[in-house]
Amino acid sequence: MAQRVPVGDASGGSKRTSRVRVAVRLRPYMDKQDEKGEGPCVRGLGSQKLEIINWRNATETLQYQFDVFHDEKTTQQEVFLSSVKPVLPHILKGQNASVFAYGPTGAGKTHTMLGSQEQPGVIPRAVREVFHLVRTEEKEQDDWEYSVGMSYLEIYNEKVLDLLSPGSQDLPIREDKDRNIIIPGLTHVPLSSFSDFDTHFIPASLNRTTASTKLNQRSSRSHAILLIKVVRSQRSPPRRQQTGKLYLVDLAGSEDNRRTGNQGIRLKESGAINLSLFTLSKVVDSLNTGVGGRVPYRDSKLTRLLQDSLGGSAHSVMITNIAPEYKYYFDTFTALNFAAKSRQIVNQPFVRETVVAPVTVAGKRAREEKEAGGSGE
Ligand code: ADP
Ligand code: MG
């Protein structure tokens, strides 16, 4: 694949533009998401591929390939080990990284990033690992000392809001003379341990996620962004200092809000979310295929914020979450077309005892779209 050098973009002085690694995670099939008892319409094929029924022609399946495919049995630990842990050592060396969860509402983004007490996700595991790496470094050599801190923010309706300072106004995004992206006024909390992190993060994240996951809730329309900053300083002259940033992002739902009966203000909000998500997809596309010249970081708040931590010399991973039930079909299809390295049509029916007849699939979908479009909330 062609590697490109972005023109006039923050690549941290590096000439290399790195790809965004794309992993896809399929969540387990859930009975309650399948009122009609149709069974799943997606299934895995090994560690890089999956197939989904072709709605245009049910005698065919569409097979997609990614950097990594995590099937529905994949544990939180496995996702962390394969997709996130490898990027963390770079943060201690003054490099930047970003991990995103992408996908429709209900497909498992928050489960992947945050998880639960019993099944902690990427965020708590990554923070634990950062502290572990810092302790190990400090034990093995004493030239550098490290400090860790966090910020937590949200992009909602193209506004940047500080989640550690409730009631704050839209914050500006700036670039310093070294092309680092900064947010003046954003709360930064120094952390000395994982439990320190827990103390500050859990209340702020609960604040945001206690609302139900029903479509159109604020949490499905905003991007939640956790920033972990690691600063290392040389103990003796020349006392160099390096800062590494890790962004852990639970993105807004990728569903097409035009199909959920949004009206008025809601429609405006969905449109704004789509600007950041839509621009993110253009940026990722541009980094991964090299088509289209300029990388459009400046076209949305999210991509502007991530400019120094996505592409360039940064290490980026996108975990695309998908759900197997038919009611997610179109959002899954759209997400896969974005995430895939390649797609192939295979002339063989999606074999399952529960599969519906070819005509019914397309017909049913059209019916659902009509219902969704006309029903409002
Ligand atoms: P999203 O944040 O994308 O809207 P959630 O993370 O809230 O989706 O997931 C929707 C539901 O599915 C939640 O009840 C969540 O616990 C469950 N879920 C998601 N992924 C998994 C998984 N891999 N294993 C078990 N349950 C999951
Ligand atoms: Mg969520």
mmCIF file of C-alpha atoms and ligand atoms in Angstrom:
data_model
loop_
_atom_site.group_PDB
_atom_site.id
_atom_site.type_symbol
_atom_site.label_atom_id
_atom_site.label_comp_id
_atom_site.label_asym_id
_atom_site.label_seq_id
_atom_site.Cartn_x
_atom_site.Cartn_y
_atom_site.Cartn_z
ATOM 1 C CA MET A 1 0.000 0.000 0.000
ATOM 2 C CA ALA A 2 1.260 3.460 -0.849
ATOM 3 C CA GLN A 3 2.804 5.394 2.037
ATOM 4 C CA ARG A 4 2.318 9.099 1.799
ATOM 5 C CA VAL A 5 3.838 12.124 3.415
ATOM 6 C CA PRO A 6 1.132 14.596 4.449
ATOM 7 C CA VAL A 7 1.629 18.079 3.092
ATOM 8 C CA GLY A 8 1.955 20.677 5.810
ATOM 9 C CA ASP A 9 0.368 18.508 8.494
ATOM 10 C CA ALA A 10 1.517 17.787 12.016
ATOM 11 C CA SER A 11 3.609 14.707 11.623
ATOM 12 C CA GLY A 12 5.730 15.697 14.601
ATOM 13 C CA GLY A 13 8.651 16.497 12.347
ATOM 14 C CA SER A 14 8.628 12.954 11.005
ATOM 15 C CA LYS A 15 8.466 12.305 7.299
ATOM 16 C CA ARG A 16 6.682 9.027 7.751
ATOM 17 C CA THR A 17 2.913 8.701 7.689
ATOM 18 C CA SER A 18 1.714 5.628 9.489
ATOM 19 C CA ARG A 19 -1.391 3.670 8.704
ATOM 20 C CA VAL A 20 -4.255 3.254 11.085
ATOM 21 C CA ARG A 21 -4.505 -0.383 12.098
ATOM 22 C CA VAL A 22 -8.066 -1.587 11.783
ATOM 23 C CA ALA A 23 -9.517 -4.312 13.974
ATOM 24 C CA VAL A 24 -13.134 -5.474 13.856
ATOM 25 C CA ARG A 25 -14.872 -6.892 16.923
ATOM 26 C CA LEU A 26 -18.141 -8.793 16.604
ATOM 27 C CA ARG A 27 -20.203 -8.790 19.784
ATOM 28 C CA PRO A 28 -22.143 -11.914 20.812
ATOM 29 C CA TYR A 29 -25.596 -12.460 19.345
ATOM 30 C CA MET A 30 -28.339 -11.237 21.694
ATOM 31 C CA ASP A 31 -31.815 -12.733 21.626
ATOM 32 C CA LYS A 32 -33.433 -9.537 22.774
ATOM 33 C CA GLN A 33 -32.014 -7.645 19.787
ATOM 34 C CA ASP A 34 -33.728 -10.073 17.426
ATOM 35 C CA GLU A 35 -37.493 -9.945 18.030
ATOM 36 C CA LYS A 36 -38.171 -11.830 14.827
ATOM 37 C CA GLY A 37 -35.826 -14.689 15.715
ATOM 38 C CA GLU A 38 -33.870 -14.485 12.477
ATOM 39 C CA GLY A 39 -30.485 -15.403 13.923
ATOM 40 C CA PRO A 40 -27.220 -13.639 13.119
ATOM 41 C CA CYS A 41 -26.423 -12.262 9.654
ATOM 42 C CA VAL A 42 -22.659 -11.999 10.254
ATOM 43 C CA ARG A 43 -20.091 -14.594 11.177
ATOM 44 C CA GLY A 44 -16.346 -14.856 11.512
ATOM 45 C CA LEU A 45 -13.977 -16.702 9.186
ATOM 46 C CA GLY A 46 -10.701 -16.991 11.045
ATOM 47 C CA SER A 47 -8.543 -14.263 12.535
ATOM 48 C CA GLN A 48 -8.802 -11.654 9.755
ATOM 49 C CA LYS A 49 -12.049 -12.295 7.912
ATOM 50 C CA LEU A 50 -15.786 -12.350 8.302
ATOM 51 C CA GLU A 51 -18.772 -12.771 6.066
ATOM 52 C CA ILE A 52 -22.130 -11.072 5.976
ATOM 53 C CA ILE A 53 -25.176 -11.972 3.934
ATOM 54 C CA ASN A 54 -25.596 -9.901 0.766
ATOM 55 C CA TRP A 55 -28.958 -8.138 1.084
ATOM 56 C CA ARG A 56 -29.132 -7.565 -2.648
ATOM 57 C CA ASN A 57 -28.759 -11.251 -3.349
ATOM 58 C CA ALA A 58 -29.043 -13.784 -0.551
ATOM 59 C CA THR A 59 -27.410 -16.483 -2.642
ATOM 60 C CA GLU A 60 -24.205 -14.525 -2.064
ATOM 61 C CA THR A 61 -22.187 -13.521 0.939
ATOM 62 C CA LEU A 62 -19.786 -10.617 1.209
ATOM 63 C CA GLN A 63 -16.429 -11.478 2.712
ATOM 64 C CA TYR A 64 -14.271 -8.781 4.282
ATOM 65 C CA GLN A 65 -10.675 -8.760 5.397
ATOM 66 C CA PHE A 66 -9.099 -6.577 8.117
ATOM 67 C CA ASP A 67 -5.813 -6.308 9.975
ATOM 68 C CA VAL A 68 -7.449 -8.255 12.801
ATOM 69 C CA PHE A 69 -10.851 -9.824 13.363
ATOM 70 C CA HIS A 70 -12.003 -10.486 16.945
ATOM 71 C CA ASP A 71 -14.901 -12.943 16.964
ATOM 72 C CA GLU A 72 -17.743 -12.970 19.484
ATOM 73 C CA LYS A 73 -15.809 -15.201 21.884
ATOM 74 C CA THR A 74 -12.855 -12.833 22.128
ATOM 75 C CA THR A 75 -12.237 -11.706 25.700
ATOM 76 C CA GLN A 76 -11.495 -8.173 26.881
ATOM 77 C CA GLN A 77 -7.968 -9.328 27.724
ATOM 78 C CA GLU A 78 -7.405 -10.661 24.180
ATOM 79 C CA VAL A 79 -8.600 -7.431 22.569
ATOM 80 C CA PHE A 80 -6.271 -5.449 24.820
ATOM 81 C CA LEU A 81 -3.258 -7.701 24.225
ATOM 82 C CA SER A 82 -3.565 -7.815 20.467
ATOM 83 C CA SER A 83 -4.795 -4.320 19.601
ATOM 84 C CA VAL A 84 -3.702 -1.931 22.346
ATOM 85 C CA LYS A 85 -0.831 -3.161 24.522
ATOM 86 C CA PRO A 86 1.754 -3.040 21.701
ATOM 87 C CA VAL A 87 1.339 0.728 21.214
ATOM 88 C CA LEU A 88 1.802 1.676 24.881
ATOM 89 C CA PRO A 89 5.621 1.585 25.194
ATOM 90 C CA HIS A 90 5.809 4.394 22.607
ATOM 91 C CA ILE A 91 4.012 6.782 24.978
ATOM 92 C CA LEU A 92 6.951 6.561 27.376
ATOM 93 C CA LYS A 93 9.315 7.606 24.600
ATOM 94 C CA GLY A 94 7.568 10.868 23.777
ATOM 95 C CA GLN A 95 5.448 9.485 20.927
ATOM 96 C CA ASN A 96 1.682 9.758 20.534
ATOM 97 C CA ALA A 97 -0.981 7.124 20.053
ATOM 98 C CA SER A 98 -4.729 6.861 19.676
ATOM 99 C CA VAL A 99 -7.238 4.055 20.064
ATOM 100 C CA PHE A 100 -10.838 4.495 18.876
ATOM 101 C CA ALA A 101 -13.959 2.433 19.192
ATOM 102 C CA TYR A 102 -16.108 2.946 16.093
ATOM 103 C CA GLY A 103 -19.492 1.468 15.209
ATOM 104 C CA PRO A 104 -23.254 1.777 15.643
ATOM 105 C CA THR A 105 -24.908 2.332 19.033
ATOM 106 C CA GLY A 106 -25.442 -1.032 20.714
ATOM 107 C CA ALA A 107 -22.530 -2.782 18.963
ATOM 108 C CA GLY A 108 -20.132 -2.734 21.937
ATOM 109 C CA LYS A 109 -17.975 0.428 21.818
ATOM 110 C CA THR A 110 -18.372 1.259 25.502
ATOM 111 C CA HIS A 111 -17.999 -2.398 26.446
ATOM 112 C CA THR A 112 -14.731 -2.484 24.509
ATOM 113 C CA MET A 113 -13.331 0.792 25.843
ATOM 114 C CA LEU A 114 -14.697 0.957 29.373
ATOM 115 C CA GLY A 115 -16.172 -2.475 30.046
ATOM 116 C CA SER A 116 -17.536 -3.319 33.479
ATOM 117 C CA GLN A 117 -16.203 -4.140 36.938
ATOM 118 C CA GLU A 118 -16.177 -7.843 36.030
ATOM 119 C CA GLN A 119 -14.941 -7.353 32.467
ATOM 120 C CA PRO A 120 -12.749 -4.236 32.388
ATOM 121 C CA GLY A 121 -12.128 -2.859 28.930
ATOM 122 C CA VAL A 122 -9.277 -1.164 27.105
ATOM 123 C CA ILE A 123 -9.229 2.023 29.217
ATOM 124 C CA PRO A 124 -8.564 0.560 32.685
ATOM 125 C CA ARG A 125 -6.204 -2.047 31.215
ATOM 126 C CA ALA A 126 -4.210 0.555 29.291
ATOM 127 C CA VAL A 127 -3.876 2.873 32.285
ATOM 128 C CA ARG A 128 -2.729 -0.005 34.500
ATOM 129 C CA GLU A 129 -0.187 -1.000 31.865
ATOM 130 C CA VAL A 130 1.137 2.566 31.510
ATOM 131 C CA PHE A 131 1.819 2.669 35.274
ATOM 132 C CA HIS A 132 3.408 -0.762 35.065
ATOM 133 C CA LEU A 133 5.699 0.363 32.225
ATOM 134 C CA VAL A 134 6.647 3.555 34.072
ATOM 135 C CA ARG A 135 7.529 1.630 37.266
ATOM 136 C CA THR A 136 9.595 -0.869 35.279
ATOM 137 C CA GLU A 137 11.478 1.891 33.449
ATOM 138 C CA GLU A 138 12.212 3.738 36.676
ATOM 139 C CA LYS A 139 13.527 0.559 38.248
ATOM 140 C CA GLU A 140 15.756 -0.371 35.334
ATOM 141 C CA GLN A 141 17.364 2.993 34.692
ATOM 142 C CA ASP A 142 17.565 6.263 36.566
ATOM 143 C CA ASP A 143 18.373 8.796 33.827
ATOM 144 C CA TRP A 144 14.723 9.769 33.361
ATOM 145 C CA GLU A 145 11.868 10.449 35.706
ATOM 146 C CA TYR A 146 8.252 10.108 34.653
ATOM 147 C CA SER A 147 4.976 11.830 35.446
ATOM 148 C CA VAL A 148 1.521 10.694 34.371
ATOM 149 C CA GLY A 149 -1.633 12.787 34.100
ATOM 150 C CA MET A 150 -5.074 12.717 32.564
ATOM 151 C CA SER A 151 -7.716 14.886 30.932
ATOM 152 C CA TYR A 152 -11.193 13.799 29.956
ATOM 153 C CA LEU A 153 -13.317 15.615 27.416
ATOM 154 C CA GLU A 154 -16.243 15.284 25.117
ATOM 155 C CA ILE A 155 -17.006 16.576 21.656
ATOM 156 C CA TYR A 156 -20.708 17.184 21.420
ATOM 157 C CA ASN A 157 -22.322 19.088 18.599
ATOM 158 C CA GLU A 158 -18.831 20.255 17.507
ATOM 159 C CA LYS A 159 -18.164 21.725 20.958
ATOM 160 C CA VAL A 160 -15.193 20.706 23.087
ATOM 161 C CA LEU A 161 -16.331 20.187 26.709
ATOM 162 C CA ASP A 162 -14.243 19.404 29.794
ATOM 163 C CA LEU A 163 -15.722 16.354 31.538
ATOM 164 C CA LEU A 164 -13.581 16.972 34.646
ATOM 165 C CA SER A 165 -15.019 20.452 35.045
ATOM 166 C CA PRO A 166 -18.787 20.168 34.586
ATOM 167 C CA GLY A 167 -20.453 23.263 33.226
ATOM 168 C CA SER A 168 -17.383 24.388 31.299
ATOM 169 C CA GLN A 169 -17.830 26.165 27.991
ATOM 170 C CA ASP A 170 -16.637 25.200 24.524
ATOM 171 C CA LEU A 171 -12.821 25.094 24.675
ATOM 172 C CA PRO A 172 -10.528 26.240 21.858
ATOM 173 C CA ILE A 173 -8.095 23.889 20.088
ATOM 174 C CA ARG A 174 -4.689 25.396 19.321
ATOM 175 C CA GLU A 175 -1.344 24.358 17.932
ATOM 176 C CA ASP A 176 1.931 25.342 19.607
ATOM 177 C CA LYS A 177 5.143 26.244 17.782
ATOM 178 C CA ASP A 178 6.220 22.595 17.728
ATOM 179 C CA ARG A 179 2.917 21.621 16.132
ATOM 180 C CA ASN A 180 1.585 19.962 19.241
ATOM 181 C CA ILE A 181 -2.161 20.262 19.603
ATOM 182 C CA ILE A 182 -3.159 21.876 22.884
ATOM 183 C CA ILE A 183 -6.425 22.858 24.590
ATOM 184 C CA PRO A 184 -5.862 25.885 26.811
ATOM 185 C CA GLY A 185 -8.045 25.707 29.926
ATOM 186 C CA LEU A 186 -8.582 21.942 29.836
ATOM 187 C CA THR A 187 -8.312 20.324 33.291
ATOM 188 C CA HIS A 188 -5.186 18.218 33.701
ATOM 189 C CA VAL A 189 -5.046 15.915 36.732
ATOM 190 C CA PRO A 190 -1.681 14.498 37.823
ATOM 191 C CA LEU A 191 -1.911 10.790 38.660
ATOM 192 C CA SER A 192 0.405 8.837 40.917
ATOM 193 C CA SER A 193 -1.272 5.444 40.668
ATOM 194 C CA PHE A 194 -4.055 3.496 39.033
ATOM 195 C CA SER A 195 -6.352 4.054 41.997
ATOM 196 C CA ASP A 196 -5.793 7.791 41.563
ATOM 197 C CA PHE A 197 -7.069 7.384 38.002
ATOM 198 C CA ASP A 198 -10.083 5.401 39.181
ATOM 199 C CA THR A 199 -10.980 8.135 41.661
ATOM 200 C CA HIS A 200 -11.108 10.830 38.994
ATOM 201 C CA PHE A 201 -12.295 8.904 35.984
ATOM 202 C CA ILE A 202 -15.077 6.662 37.266
ATOM 203 C CA PRO A 203 -17.390 9.436 38.555
ATOM 204 C CA ALA A 204 -16.877 11.467 35.380
ATOM 205 C CA SER A 205 -17.524 8.510 33.111
ATOM 206 C CA LEU A 206 -20.561 7.349 35.078
ATOM 207 C CA ASN A 207 -21.913 10.824 34.704
ATOM 208 C CA ARG A 208 -21.854 10.338 31.012
ATOM 209 C CA THR A 209 -22.965 6.730 30.650
ATOM 210 C CA THR A 210 -25.695 6.176 33.263
ATOM 211 C CA ALA A 211 -28.294 7.336 30.763
ATOM 212 C CA SER A 212 -29.780 4.370 28.912
ATOM 213 C CA THR A 213 -28.158 3.314 25.662
ATOM 214 C CA LYS A 214 -31.346 4.055 23.760
ATOM 215 C CA LEU A 215 -30.722 5.538 20.342
ATOM 216 C CA ASN A 216 -30.435 9.355 20.373
ATOM 217 C CA GLN A 217 -29.172 9.619 23.935
ATOM 218 C CA ARG A 218 -26.402 12.138 24.330
ATOM 219 C CA SER A 219 -23.845 9.394 24.943
ATOM 220 C CA SER A 220 -24.525 7.964 21.494
ATOM 221 C CA ARG A 221 -24.130 11.354 19.830
ATOM 222 C CA SER A 222 -20.940 12.560 21.483
ATOM 223 C CA HIS A 223 -17.313 11.502 21.349
ATOM 224 C CA ALA A 224 -15.801 10.745 24.778
ATOM 225 C CA ILE A 225 -12.068 11.307 24.781
ATOM 226 C CA LEU A 226 -9.690 10.260 27.537
ATOM 227 C CA LEU A 227 -6.180 11.665 27.294
ATOM 228 C CA ILE A 228 -3.320 10.065 29.218
ATOM 229 C CA LYS A 229 -0.157 12.129 29.136
ATOM 230 C CA VAL A 230 3.266 10.778 30.087
ATOM 231 C CA VAL A 231 6.049 13.322 30.545
ATOM 232 C CA ARG A 232 9.600 12.102 30.998
ATOM 233 C CA SER A 233 12.400 14.373 32.126
ATOM 234 C CA GLN A 234 16.120 13.776 32.184
ATOM 235 C CA ARG A 235 17.453 13.915 35.731
ATOM 236 C CA SER A 236 20.722 15.547 34.708
ATOM 237 C CA PRO A 237 21.761 18.070 32.043
ATOM 238 C CA PRO A 238 20.766 18.719 29.348
ATOM 239 C CA ARG A 239 17.497 17.861 31.193
ATOM 240 C CA ARG A 240 15.552 17.086 28.076
ATOM 241 C CA GLN A 241 11.817 16.638 28.403
ATOM 242 C CA GLN A 242 9.500 14.564 26.208
ATOM 243 C CA THR A 243 5.721 14.239 26.254
ATOM 244 C CA GLY A 244 3.805 11.237 24.962
ATOM 245 C CA LYS A 245 0.032 11.350 24.570
ATOM 246 C CA LEU A 246 -2.419 8.480 24.477
ATOM 247 C CA TYR A 247 -5.982 9.157 23.323
ATOM 248 C CA LEU A 248 -8.633 6.569 24.171
ATOM 249 C CA VAL A 249 -11.833 7.441 22.351
ATOM 250 C CA ASP A 250 -15.369 6.080 22.584
ATOM 251 C CA LEU A 251 -16.808 7.572 19.389
ATOM 252 C CA ALA A 252 -20.388 8.639 18.733
ATOM 253 C CA GLY A 253 -22.602 5.978 17.156
ATOM 254 C CA SER A 254 -21.953 5.571 13.451
ATOM 255 C CA GLU A 255 -25.621 4.859 12.656
ATOM 256 C CA ASP A 256 -27.269 6.976 10.049
ATOM 257 C CA ASN A 257 -29.431 9.321 12.099
ATOM 258 C CA ARG A 258 -31.643 10.099 9.142
ATOM 259 C CA ARG A 259 -33.199 6.690 9.651
ATOM 260 C CA THR A 260 -34.155 7.238 13.281
ATOM 261 C CA GLY A 261 -36.804 9.860 12.738
ATOM 262 C CA ASN A 262 -34.787 12.755 14.123
ATOM 263 C CA GLN A 263 -36.361 16.179 13.851
ATOM 264 C CA GLY A 264 -35.316 19.778 14.375
ATOM 265 C CA ILE A 265 -32.573 20.239 16.961
ATOM 266 C CA ARG A 266 -31.878 16.527 16.973
ATOM 267 C CA LEU A 267 -31.263 16.584 13.268
ATOM 268 C CA LYS A 268 -28.852 19.475 13.722
ATOM 269 C CA GLU A 269 -27.012 17.600 16.469
ATOM 270 C CA SER A 270 -26.780 14.460 14.381
ATOM 271 C CA GLY A 271 -25.441 16.500 11.522
ATOM 272 C CA ALA A 272 -22.734 17.969 13.740
ATOM 273 C CA ILE A 273 -21.709 14.569 15.026
ATOM 274 C CA ASN A 274 -21.573 13.312 11.535
ATOM 275 C CA LEU A 275 -19.135 16.076 10.652
ATOM 276 C CA SER A 276 -16.554 14.808 13.149
ATOM 277 C CA LEU A 277 -17.231 11.145 12.366
ATOM 278 C CA PHE A 278 -17.396 11.761 8.644
ATOM 279 C CA THR A 279 -14.142 13.711 8.734
ATOM 280 C CA LEU A 280 -12.517 10.995 10.824
ATOM 281 C CA SER A 281 -13.426 8.466 8.157
ATOM 282 C CA LYS A 282 -11.938 10.718 5.473
ATOM 283 C CA VAL A 283 -8.740 11.159 7.498
ATOM 284 C CA VAL A 284 -8.387 7.418 8.115
ATOM 285 C CA ASP A 285 -9.096 6.703 4.449
ATOM 286 C CA SER A 286 -6.572 9.258 3.371
ATOM 287 C CA LEU A 287 -3.899 7.861 5.718
ATOM 288 C CA ASN A 288 -4.569 4.265 4.717
ATOM 289 C CA THR A 289 -4.949 4.565 0.974
ATOM 290 C CA GLY A 290 -3.003 7.728 0.260
ATOM 291 C CA VAL A 291 -5.721 8.892 -2.109
ATOM 292 C CA GLY A 292 -6.620 12.573 -2.187
ATOM 293 C CA GLY A 293 -3.561 14.681 -1.236
ATOM 294 C CA ARG A 294 -4.128 16.752 1.899
ATOM 295 C CA VAL A 295 -5.254 14.931 5.047
ATOM 296 C CA PRO A 296 -8.362 16.929 6.114
ATOM 297 C CA TYR A 297 -7.564 17.155 9.866
ATOM 298 C CA ARG A 298 -8.818 20.729 10.102
ATOM 299 C CA ASP A 299 -12.311 19.949 8.847
ATOM 300 C CA SER A 300 -13.726 18.888 12.244
ATOM 301 C CA LYS A 301 -13.032 19.322 15.961
ATOM 302 C CA LEU A 302 -12.307 15.659 16.522
ATOM 303 C CA THR A 303 -9.724 15.314 13.776
ATOM 304 C CA ARG A 304 -8.156 18.674 14.613
ATOM 305 C CA LEU A 305 -7.773 17.567 18.226
ATOM 306 C CA LEU A 306 -6.209 14.270 17.150
ATOM 307 C CA GLN A 307 -3.993 15.772 14.468
ATOM 308 C CA ASP A 308 -0.720 15.097 16.322
ATOM 309 C CA SER A 309 -1.841 11.624 17.442
ATOM 310 C CA LEU A 310 -3.332 10.081 14.316
ATOM 311 C CA GLY A 311 -1.157 9.301 11.316
ATOM 312 C CA GLY A 312 2.230 10.973 11.033
ATOM 313 C CA SER A 313 4.616 9.397 13.520
ATOM 314 C CA ALA A 314 1.746 8.372 15.832
ATOM 315 C CA HIS A 315 0.454 4.857 16.442
ATOM 316 C CA SER A 316 -3.261 4.486 15.812
ATOM 317 C CA VAL A 317 -5.750 1.668 16.142
ATOM 318 C CA MET A 318 -9.408 1.700 15.250
ATOM 319 C CA ILE A 319 -11.571 -1.029 16.749
ATOM 320 C CA THR A 320 -14.759 -1.267 14.718
ATOM 321 C CA ASN A 321 -17.531 -2.794 16.787
ATOM 322 C CA ILE A 322 -20.339 -4.589 15.011
ATOM 323 C CA ALA A 323 -23.477 -6.475 16.070
ATOM 324 C CA PRO A 324 -24.677 -9.684 14.400
ATOM 325 C CA GLU A 325 -28.470 -9.138 14.385
ATOM 326 C CA TYR A 326 -30.385 -8.184 11.246
ATOM 327 C CA LYS A 327 -31.687 -4.948 12.695
ATOM 328 C CA TYR A 328 -28.106 -3.615 12.546
ATOM 329 C CA TYR A 329 -27.579 -4.831 9.002
ATOM 330 C CA PHE A 330 -27.182 -1.520 7.176
ATOM 331 C CA ASP A 331 -25.080 0.110 9.876
ATOM 332 C CA THR A 332 -22.882 -2.983 9.973
ATOM 333 C CA PHE A 333 -22.553 -2.968 6.216
ATOM 334 C CA THR A 334 -21.522 0.718 6.202
ATOM 335 C CA ALA A 335 -19.046 0.225 9.076
ATOM 336 C CA LEU A 336 -17.471 -2.775 7.338
ATOM 337 C CA ASN A 337 -17.072 -0.966 4.047
ATOM 338 C CA PHE A 338 -15.176 1.703 5.931
ATOM 339 C CA ALA A 339 -13.046 -0.695 8.001
ATOM 340 C CA ALA A 340 -12.166 -3.291 5.375
ATOM 341 C CA LYS A 341 -8.906 -3.650 3.514
ATOM 342 C CA SER A 342 -10.681 -5.711 0.910
ATOM 343 C CA ARG A 343 -14.070 -7.078 0.046
ATOM 344 C CA GLN A 344 -15.058 -10.053 -2.019
ATOM 345 C CA ILE A 345 -18.427 -11.343 -3.183
ATOM 346 C CA VAL A 346 -18.698 -15.074 -2.785
ATOM 347 C CA ASN A 347 -21.373 -16.981 -4.585
ATOM 348 C CA GLN A 348 -22.652 -19.136 -1.778
ATOM 349 C CA PRO A 349 -25.612 -18.616 0.481
ATOM 350 C CA PHE A 350 -25.084 -17.642 4.101
ATOM 351 C CA VAL A 351 -25.784 -21.107 5.407
ATOM 352 C CA ARG A 352 -27.827 -21.178 8.583
ATOM 353 C CA GLU A 353 -30.888 -23.123 9.487
ATOM 354 C CA THR A 354 -32.604 -19.920 10.535
ATOM 355 C CA VAL A 355 -31.803 -17.945 7.403
ATOM 356 C CA VAL A 356 -34.770 -16.267 5.700
ATOM 357 C CA ALA A 357 -35.629 -16.606 2.006
ATOM 358 C CA PRO A 358 -33.689 -14.277 -0.346
ATOM 359 C CA VAL A 359 -36.569 -12.017 -1.354
ATOM 360 C CA THR A 360 -37.702 -11.555 2.219
ATOM 361 C CA VAL A 361 -34.373 -10.117 3.347
ATOM 362 C CA ALA A 362 -34.405 -7.142 0.997
ATOM 363 C CA GLY A 363 -38.162 -6.719 1.388
ATOM 364 C CA LYS A 364 -37.990 -6.819 5.150
ATOM 365 C CA ARG A 365 -35.215 -4.269 5.209
ATOM 366 C CA ALA A 366 -37.124 -1.865 2.995
ATOM 367 C CA ARG A 367 -40.135 -2.268 5.277
ATOM 368 C CA GLU A 368 -38.053 -1.573 8.365
ATOM 369 C CA GLU A 369 -36.541 1.507 6.839
ATOM 370 C CA LYS A 370 -39.974 2.844 6.033
ATOM 371 C CA GLU A 371 -41.203 2.152 9.558
ATOM 372 C CA ALA A 372 -38.130 3.704 11.152
ATOM 373 C CA GLY A 373 -38.363 6.753 8.940
ATOM 374 C CA GLY A 374 -41.981 7.408 9.738
ATOM 375 C CA SER A 375 -42.246 6.555 13.417
ATOM 376 C CA GLY A 376 -40.345 9.414 15.042
ATOM 377 C CA GLU A 377 -39.028 8.612 18.498
HETATM 378 P P1 ADP B 1 -22.220 0.944 22.338
HETATM 379 O O1 ADP B 1 -21.351 1.630 23.332
HETATM 380 O O2 ADP B 1 -21.530 0.700 21.035
HETATM 381 O O3 ADP B 1 -23.542 1.606 22.169
HETATM 382 P P2 ADP B 1 -22.378 -1.088 24.372
HETATM 383 O O4 ADP B 1 -20.944 -1.243 24.713
HETATM 384 O O5 ADP B 1 -23.199 -0.274 25.298
HETATM 385 O O6 ADP B 1 -22.535 -0.514 22.893
HETATM 386 O O7 ADP B 1 -22.965 -2.539 24.170
HETATM 387 C C1 ADP B 1 -24.355 -2.808 24.039
HETATM 388 C C2 ADP B 1 -24.719 -3.989 24.943
HETATM 389 O O8 ADP B 1 -24.031 -5.157 24.517
HETATM 390 C C3 ADP B 1 -24.293 -3.764 26.397
HETATM 391 O O9 ADP B 1 -25.259 -4.354 27.232
HETATM 392 C C4 ADP B 1 -22.976 -4.515 26.484
HETATM 393 O O10 ADP B 1 -22.709 -4.941 27.804
HETATM 394 C C5 ADP B 1 -23.184 -5.680 25.538
HETATM 395 N N1 ADP B 1 -21.939 -6.127 24.898
HETATM 396 C C6 ADP B 1 -21.261 -5.453 23.949
HETATM 397 N N2 ADP B 1 -20.178 -6.130 23.543
HETATM 398 C C7 ADP B 1 -20.155 -7.260 24.265
HETATM 399 C C8 ADP B 1 -19.273 -8.392 24.320
HETATM 400 N N3 ADP B 1 -18.179 -8.483 23.545
HETATM 401 N N4 ADP B 1 -19.568 -9.391 25.185
HETATM 402 C C9 ADP B 1 -20.657 -9.310 25.984
HETATM 403 N N5 ADP B 1 -21.513 -8.284 25.983
HETATM 404 C C10 ADP B 1 -21.283 -7.270 25.135
HETATM 405 MG MG MG B 2 -21.673 3.461 24.267
#
